[in-house]
Amino acid sequence: MLTQTPTLLAMGFGLGLLHALDPDHVLAVANLNDARAGRRGSLAFSARWALGHGAALMGIGALVLLAGLAVPTGLSAWAEYLVAFVLIGLGLSALWTLWAGEAPLRLHRHGANGAHLHVAGLPAHHGRRALLVGLLHGTAGSASLLALAPLATAASPWIGMAYLLLFGAGVLIAMLAFGGLLGAGLQRLRHGVPSIANGLRAALALAAMALGIALLRGGI
């Protein structure tokens, strides 16, 4: 069994890389990003989403592997249902921003300890949305099953937890790569050909809404 452990852990990392690029994940992160944030801002949103996703899977894994509890059968289905509404809401929000124009950026101060920019009219820490959406995605659909199914071959619960940790690391790396490319690409297009940048953002918003509607109708 010990000889199977490296294979199991490597499989967890590889599955995490692939799982991060599921359409609902990619479209959610793409529409969560502030298009003006550039590569660094996009990386921050992507990291928050991936950390939320990983935290959900680690929590589920701890309940199953360490506490010996059964995950409620309806939990995943309800989370997937909520994901559909989140995708529709993110798409609508992105389209509204394109139609109404970008909100101005303002400086948000933390006393004498520092300051950062945020979009006026939104909470200063609206980036936490990415973390919450990641938590929801980590609970929803086949994500938990994909991560937990191979754990039946684990030699111990702790190896199973290591598998989940590597699965989450794969998700994080793949999503950071996607977020960095998206942020840098949109930033360059905004400065070079704004109409193409806006067209891409509209297409991503419409795709997120279409996927959300398909999920609600049971088409996926």
Short mmCIF file of the C-alpha atoms (twelve columns), coordinates in Angstrom:
data_MODEL
# 
_entry.id   MODEL 
# 
loop_
_atom_site.group_PDB 
_atom_site.id 
_atom_site.type_symbol 
_atom_site.label_atom_id 
_atom_site.label_alt_id 
_atom_site.label_comp_id 
_atom_site.label_asym_id 
_atom_site.label_seq_id 
_atom_site.Cartn_x 
_atom_site.Cartn_y 
_atom_site.Cartn_z 
_atom_site.pdbx_PDB_model_num 
ATOM 1   C CA . MET A 1   0.000   0.000  0.000   1 
ATOM 2   C CA . LEU A 2   2.878   2.359  0.747   1 
ATOM 3   C CA . THR A 3   4.096   2.066  -2.829  1 
ATOM 4   C CA . GLN A 4   0.723   3.392  -3.976  1 
ATOM 5   C CA . THR A 5   0.939   6.524  -1.819  1 
ATOM 6   C CA . PRO A 6   3.169   8.616  -4.150  1 
ATOM 7   C CA . THR A 7   0.881   7.753  -7.068  1 
ATOM 8   C CA . LEU A 8   -2.186  8.732  -5.063  1 
ATOM 9   C CA . LEU A 9   -0.670  12.063 -4.032  1 
ATOM 10  C CA . ALA A 10  0.525   12.839 -7.552  1 
ATOM 11  C CA . MET A 11  -2.956  12.046 -8.848  1 
ATOM 12  C CA . GLY A 12  -4.449  14.470 -6.338  1 
ATOM 13  C CA . PHE A 13  -2.211  17.288 -7.576  1 
ATOM 14  C CA . GLY A 14  -2.925  16.496 -11.233 1 
ATOM 15  C CA . LEU A 15  -6.681  16.292 -10.710 1 
ATOM 16  C CA . GLY A 16  -6.540  19.635 -8.908  1 
ATOM 17  C CA . LEU A 17  -4.842  21.243 -11.908 1 
ATOM 18  C CA . LEU A 18  -7.574  19.948 -14.208 1 
ATOM 19  C CA . HIS A 19  -10.447 20.627 -11.844 1 
ATOM 20  C CA . ALA A 20  -9.557  24.318 -11.487 1 
ATOM 21  C CA . LEU A 21  -10.288 24.848 -15.180 1 
ATOM 22  C CA . ASP A 22  -13.884 23.587 -15.060 1 
ATOM 23  C CA . PRO A 23  -16.098 26.070 -16.962 1 
ATOM 24  C CA . ASP A 24  -18.048 27.221 -13.892 1 
ATOM 25  C CA . HIS A 25  -14.804 27.942 -12.029 1 
ATOM 26  C CA . VAL A 26  -13.180 29.828 -14.896 1 
ATOM 27  C CA . LEU A 27  -16.273 31.914 -15.617 1 
ATOM 28  C CA . ALA A 28  -16.815 32.760 -11.957 1 
ATOM 29  C CA . VAL A 29  -13.249 33.972 -11.444 1 
ATOM 30  C CA . ALA A 30  -13.249 35.847 -14.764 1 
ATOM 31  C CA . ASN A 31  -16.369 37.780 -13.771 1 
ATOM 32  C CA . LEU A 32  -15.257 38.356 -10.176 1 
ATOM 33  C CA . ASN A 33  -12.193 40.289 -11.309 1 
ATOM 34  C CA . ASP A 34  -12.135 44.054 -11.594 1 
ATOM 35  C CA . ALA A 35  -10.930 44.553 -15.166 1 
ATOM 36  C CA . ARG A 36  -8.810  47.518 -14.072 1 
ATOM 37  C CA . ALA A 37  -6.912  45.530 -11.470 1 
ATOM 38  C CA . GLY A 38  -4.384  44.154 -13.959 1 
ATOM 39  C CA . ARG A 39  -2.326  41.027 -13.451 1 
ATOM 40  C CA . ARG A 40  -1.628  41.508 -9.726  1 
ATOM 41  C CA . GLY A 41  -5.252  42.190 -8.875  1 
ATOM 42  C CA . SER A 42  -6.415  39.233 -10.933 1 
ATOM 43  C CA . LEU A 43  -3.912  36.995 -9.151  1 
ATOM 44  C CA . ALA A 44  -5.283  38.160 -5.800  1 
ATOM 45  C CA . PHE A 45  -8.884  37.338 -6.766  1 
ATOM 46  C CA . SER A 46  -7.829  33.970 -8.171  1 
ATOM 47  C CA . ALA A 47  -5.887  33.097 -5.019  1 
ATOM 48  C CA . ARG A 48  -8.835  33.986 -2.781  1 
ATOM 49  C CA . TRP A 49  -11.169 31.831 -4.852  1 
ATOM 50  C CA . ALA A 50  -8.738  28.881 -4.771  1 
ATOM 51  C CA . LEU A 51  -8.201  29.210 -1.018  1 
ATOM 52  C CA . GLY A 52  -11.954 29.177 -0.440  1 
ATOM 53  C CA . HIS A 53  -12.311 26.130 -2.690  1 
ATOM 54  C CA . GLY A 54  -9.517  24.320 -0.863  1 
ATOM 55  C CA . ALA A 55  -10.878 25.200 2.564   1 
ATOM 56  C CA . ALA A 56  -14.255 23.664 1.675   1 
ATOM 57  C CA . LEU A 57  -12.668 20.429 0.467   1 
ATOM 58  C CA . MET A 58  -10.370 20.188 3.494   1 
ATOM 59  C CA . GLY A 59  -13.351 20.726 5.778   1 
ATOM 60  C CA . ILE A 60  -15.360 18.015 4.024   1 
ATOM 61  C CA . GLY A 61  -12.360 15.700 4.064   1 
ATOM 62  C CA . ALA A 62  -11.790 16.234 7.784   1 
ATOM 63  C CA . LEU A 63  -15.421 15.375 8.522   1 
ATOM 64  C CA . VAL A 64  -15.247 12.190 6.447   1 
ATOM 65  C CA . LEU A 65  -11.689 10.978 7.084   1 
ATOM 66  C CA . LEU A 66  -10.902 12.139 10.601  1 
ATOM 67  C CA . ALA A 67  -14.286 12.479 12.296  1 
ATOM 68  C CA . GLY A 68  -15.945 9.560  10.500  1 
ATOM 69  C CA . LEU A 69  -19.036 11.606 9.712   1 
ATOM 70  C CA . ALA A 70  -21.191 11.347 6.603   1 
ATOM 71  C CA . VAL A 71  -21.636 14.468 4.480   1 
ATOM 72  C CA . PRO A 72  -25.354 15.364 4.144   1 
ATOM 73  C CA . THR A 73  -26.577 14.036 0.814   1 
ATOM 74  C CA . GLY A 74  -28.307 17.288 -0.156  1 
ATOM 75  C CA . LEU A 75  -25.400 19.600 0.678   1 
ATOM 76  C CA . SER A 76  -23.652 19.304 -2.676  1 
ATOM 77  C CA . ALA A 77  -26.890 19.646 -4.642  1 
ATOM 78  C CA . TRP A 78  -27.920 22.794 -2.788  1 
ATOM 79  C CA . ALA A 79  -24.442 24.306 -3.232  1 
ATOM 80  C CA . GLU A 80  -24.557 23.603 -6.972  1 
ATOM 81  C CA . TYR A 81  -27.979 25.251 -7.120  1 
ATOM 82  C CA . LEU A 82  -26.538 28.348 -5.427  1 
ATOM 83  C CA . VAL A 83  -23.552 28.327 -7.806  1 
ATOM 84  C CA . ALA A 84  -25.980 28.674 -10.702 1 
ATOM 85  C CA . PHE A 85  -27.496 31.829 -9.180  1 
ATOM 86  C CA . VAL A 86  -24.026 33.195 -8.393  1 
ATOM 87  C CA . LEU A 87  -22.942 32.762 -12.024 1 
ATOM 88  C CA . ILE A 88  -26.058 34.566 -13.247 1 
ATOM 89  C CA . GLY A 89  -25.530 37.348 -10.710 1 
ATOM 90  C CA . LEU A 90  -21.870 37.787 -11.619 1 
ATOM 91  C CA . GLY A 91  -22.744 37.956 -15.300 1 
ATOM 92  C CA . LEU A 92  -25.447 40.551 -14.714 1 
ATOM 93  C CA . SER A 93  -23.095 42.600 -12.536 1 
ATOM 94  C CA . ALA A 94  -20.398 42.564 -15.222 1 
ATOM 95  C CA . LEU A 95  -22.870 43.604 -17.929 1 
ATOM 96  C CA . TRP A 96  -24.189 46.408 -15.720 1 
ATOM 97  C CA . THR A 97  -20.644 47.693 -15.183 1 
ATOM 98  C CA . LEU A 98  -20.038 47.708 -18.934 1 
ATOM 99  C CA . TRP A 99  -23.302 49.557 -19.588 1 
ATOM 100 C CA . ALA A 100 -23.175 52.046 -16.702 1 
ATOM 101 C CA . GLY A 101 -19.438 52.651 -16.830 1 
ATOM 102 C CA . GLU A 102 -16.667 51.940 -14.383 1 
ATOM 103 C CA . ALA A 103 -17.085 53.214 -10.832 1 
ATOM 104 C CA . PRO A 104 -14.262 55.468 -9.647  1 
ATOM 105 C CA . LEU A 105 -11.486 54.080 -7.475  1 
ATOM 106 C CA . ARG A 106 -11.047 55.533 -4.009  1 
ATOM 107 C CA . LEU A 107 -8.372  55.202 -1.351  1 
ATOM 108 C CA . HIS A 108 -9.437  53.168 1.687   1 
ATOM 109 C CA . ARG A 109 -7.337  53.768 4.805   1 
ATOM 110 C CA . HIS A 110 -6.696  51.492 7.794   1 
ATOM 111 C CA . GLY A 111 -5.725  54.176 10.264  1 
ATOM 112 C CA . ALA A 112 -1.976  54.692 10.251  1 
ATOM 113 C CA . ASN A 113 -1.274  51.117 9.196   1 
ATOM 114 C CA . GLY A 114 -1.787  51.464 5.480   1 
ATOM 115 C CA . ALA A 115 -4.223  52.089 2.647   1 
ATOM 116 C CA . HIS A 116 -5.439  50.480 -0.559  1 
ATOM 117 C CA . LEU A 117 -7.723  51.262 -3.492  1 
ATOM 118 C CA . HIS A 118 -11.281 49.992 -3.826  1 
ATOM 119 C CA . VAL A 119 -14.252 50.644 -6.092  1 
ATOM 120 C CA . ALA A 120 -16.469 53.465 -4.860  1 
ATOM 121 C CA . GLY A 121 -19.973 52.381 -3.962  1 
ATOM 122 C CA . LEU A 122 -18.869 48.846 -3.009  1 
ATOM 123 C CA . PRO A 123 -17.594 47.577 0.352   1 
ATOM 124 C CA . ALA A 124 -13.896 48.228 0.761   1 
ATOM 125 C CA . HIS A 125 -13.223 44.516 1.129   1 
ATOM 126 C CA . HIS A 126 -15.494 43.252 -1.642  1 
ATOM 127 C CA . GLY A 127 -12.652 40.941 -2.681  1 
ATOM 128 C CA . ARG A 128 -13.930 38.593 0.004   1 
ATOM 129 C CA . ARG A 129 -16.629 37.635 -2.488  1 
ATOM 130 C CA . ALA A 130 -14.030 35.546 -4.297  1 
ATOM 131 C CA . LEU A 131 -13.312 33.607 -1.099  1 
ATOM 132 C CA . LEU A 132 -17.016 32.971 -0.493  1 
ATOM 133 C CA . VAL A 133 -17.621 31.881 -4.096  1 
ATOM 134 C CA . GLY A 134 -14.644 29.536 -3.803  1 
ATOM 135 C CA . LEU A 135 -16.111 28.000 -0.645  1 
ATOM 136 C CA . LEU A 136 -19.373 27.463 -2.488  1 
ATOM 137 C CA . HIS A 137 -17.649 25.885 -5.478  1 
ATOM 138 C CA . GLY A 138 -15.647 23.577 -3.229  1 
ATOM 139 C CA . THR A 139 -18.882 22.267 -1.756  1 
ATOM 140 C CA . ALA A 140 -20.870 22.045 -4.958  1 
ATOM 141 C CA . GLY A 141 -21.434 19.448 -7.607  1 
ATOM 142 C CA . SER A 142 -18.872 16.787 -8.357  1 
ATOM 143 C CA . ALA A 143 -15.981 18.679 -6.753  1 
ATOM 144 C CA . SER A 144 -16.209 16.835 -3.445  1 
ATOM 145 C CA . LEU A 145 -16.733 13.479 -5.147  1 
ATOM 146 C CA . LEU A 146 -13.815 14.063 -7.507  1 
ATOM 147 C CA . ALA A 147 -11.512 14.837 -4.631  1 
ATOM 148 C CA . LEU A 148 -12.749 12.224 -2.177  1 
ATOM 149 C CA . ALA A 149 -13.392 9.181  -4.374  1 
ATOM 150 C CA . PRO A 150 -9.717  8.105  -4.704  1 
ATOM 151 C CA . LEU A 151 -9.275  8.322  -0.937  1 
ATOM 152 C CA . ALA A 152 -10.724 4.834  -0.510  1 
ATOM 153 C CA . THR A 153 -7.255  3.532  -1.445  1 
ATOM 154 C CA . ALA A 154 -5.401  5.714  1.091   1 
ATOM 155 C CA . ALA A 155 -3.383  3.817  3.689   1 
ATOM 156 C CA . SER A 156 -4.499  6.189  6.458   1 
ATOM 157 C CA . PRO A 157 -6.780  9.187  6.987   1 
ATOM 158 C CA . TRP A 158 -3.735  11.450 7.126   1 
ATOM 159 C CA . ILE A 159 -2.606  10.338 3.681   1 
ATOM 160 C CA . GLY A 160 -6.128  11.157 2.542   1 
ATOM 161 C CA . MET A 161 -5.782  14.646 4.014   1 
ATOM 162 C CA . ALA A 162 -2.408  15.033 2.247   1 
ATOM 163 C CA . TYR A 163 -4.154  14.058 -0.995  1 
ATOM 164 C CA . LEU A 164 -6.735  16.803 -0.446  1 
ATOM 165 C CA . LEU A 165 -4.003  19.318 0.353   1 
ATOM 166 C CA . LEU A 166 -2.207  18.536 -2.915  1 
ATOM 167 C CA . PHE A 167 -5.507  18.617 -4.798  1 
ATOM 168 C CA . GLY A 168 -6.039  22.126 -3.418  1 
ATOM 169 C CA . ALA A 169 -2.469  23.109 -4.345  1 
ATOM 170 C CA . GLY A 170 -3.129  22.003 -7.920  1 
ATOM 171 C CA . VAL A 171 -6.311  24.074 -8.009  1 
ATOM 172 C CA . LEU A 172 -4.421  27.105 -6.667  1 
ATOM 173 C CA . ILE A 173 -1.570  26.884 -9.186  1 
ATOM 174 C CA . ALA A 174 -3.859  26.378 -12.180 1 
ATOM 175 C CA . MET A 175 -6.171  29.210 -11.145 1 
ATOM 176 C CA . LEU A 176 -3.247  31.565 -10.535 1 
ATOM 177 C CA . ALA A 177 -1.972  30.807 -14.035 1 
ATOM 178 C CA . PHE A 178 -5.399  31.499 -15.510 1 
ATOM 179 C CA . GLY A 179 -5.939  34.643 -13.449 1 
ATOM 180 C CA . GLY A 180 -2.520  36.050 -14.290 1 
ATOM 181 C CA . LEU A 181 -3.007  35.543 -18.020 1 
ATOM 182 C CA . LEU A 182 -6.534  36.963 -17.926 1 
ATOM 183 C CA . GLY A 183 -5.573  40.014 -15.902 1 
ATOM 184 C CA . ALA A 184 -2.532  40.823 -18.011 1 
ATOM 185 C CA . GLY A 185 -4.445  40.264 -21.251 1 
ATOM 186 C CA . LEU A 186 -7.399  42.451 -20.275 1 
ATOM 187 C CA . GLN A 187 -5.098  45.198 -19.029 1 
ATOM 188 C CA . ARG A 188 -3.191  45.254 -22.315 1 
ATOM 189 C CA . LEU A 189 -6.402  45.259 -24.344 1 
ATOM 190 C CA . ARG A 190 -7.884  48.073 -22.243 1 
ATOM 191 C CA . HIS A 191 -4.885  50.254 -23.076 1 
ATOM 192 C CA . GLY A 192 -4.620  49.127 -26.697 1 
ATOM 193 C CA . VAL A 193 -8.047  48.193 -28.066 1 
ATOM 194 C CA . PRO A 194 -10.716 48.963 -25.417 1 
ATOM 195 C CA . SER A 195 -13.569 47.807 -27.643 1 
ATOM 196 C CA . ILE A 196 -12.119 44.285 -27.830 1 
ATOM 197 C CA . ALA A 197 -11.566 44.241 -24.052 1 
ATOM 198 C CA . ASN A 198 -15.187 45.242 -23.459 1 
ATOM 199 C CA . GLY A 199 -16.392 42.694 -25.994 1 
ATOM 200 C CA . LEU A 200 -14.445 39.933 -24.233 1 
ATOM 201 C CA . ARG A 201 -15.830 40.956 -20.857 1 
ATOM 202 C CA . ALA A 202 -19.370 40.951 -22.259 1 
ATOM 203 C CA . ALA A 203 -18.819 37.507 -23.771 1 
ATOM 204 C CA . LEU A 204 -17.552 36.157 -20.442 1 
ATOM 205 C CA . ALA A 205 -20.546 37.664 -18.648 1 
ATOM 206 C CA . LEU A 206 -23.028 36.166 -21.104 1 
ATOM 207 C CA . ALA A 207 -21.279 32.800 -20.914 1 
ATOM 208 C CA . ALA A 208 -21.518 32.822 -17.111 1 
ATOM 209 C CA . MET A 209 -25.230 33.623 -17.270 1 
ATOM 210 C CA . ALA A 210 -25.852 30.921 -19.886 1 
ATOM 211 C CA . LEU A 211 -24.028 28.330 -17.800 1 
ATOM 212 C CA . GLY A 212 -25.950 29.354 -14.681 1 
ATOM 213 C CA . ILE A 213 -29.262 28.993 -16.511 1 
ATOM 214 C CA . ALA A 214 -28.188 25.595 -17.890 1 
ATOM 215 C CA . LEU A 215 -27.315 24.429 -14.369 1 
ATOM 216 C CA . LEU A 216 -30.714 25.539 -13.077 1 
ATOM 217 C CA . ARG A 217 -32.457 23.680 -15.871 1 
ATOM 218 C CA . GLY A 218 -30.435 20.554 -15.221 1 
ATOM 219 C CA . GLY A 219 -28.712 20.713 -18.573 1 
ATOM 220 C CA . ILE A 220 -25.249 20.142 -17.084 1 
# 
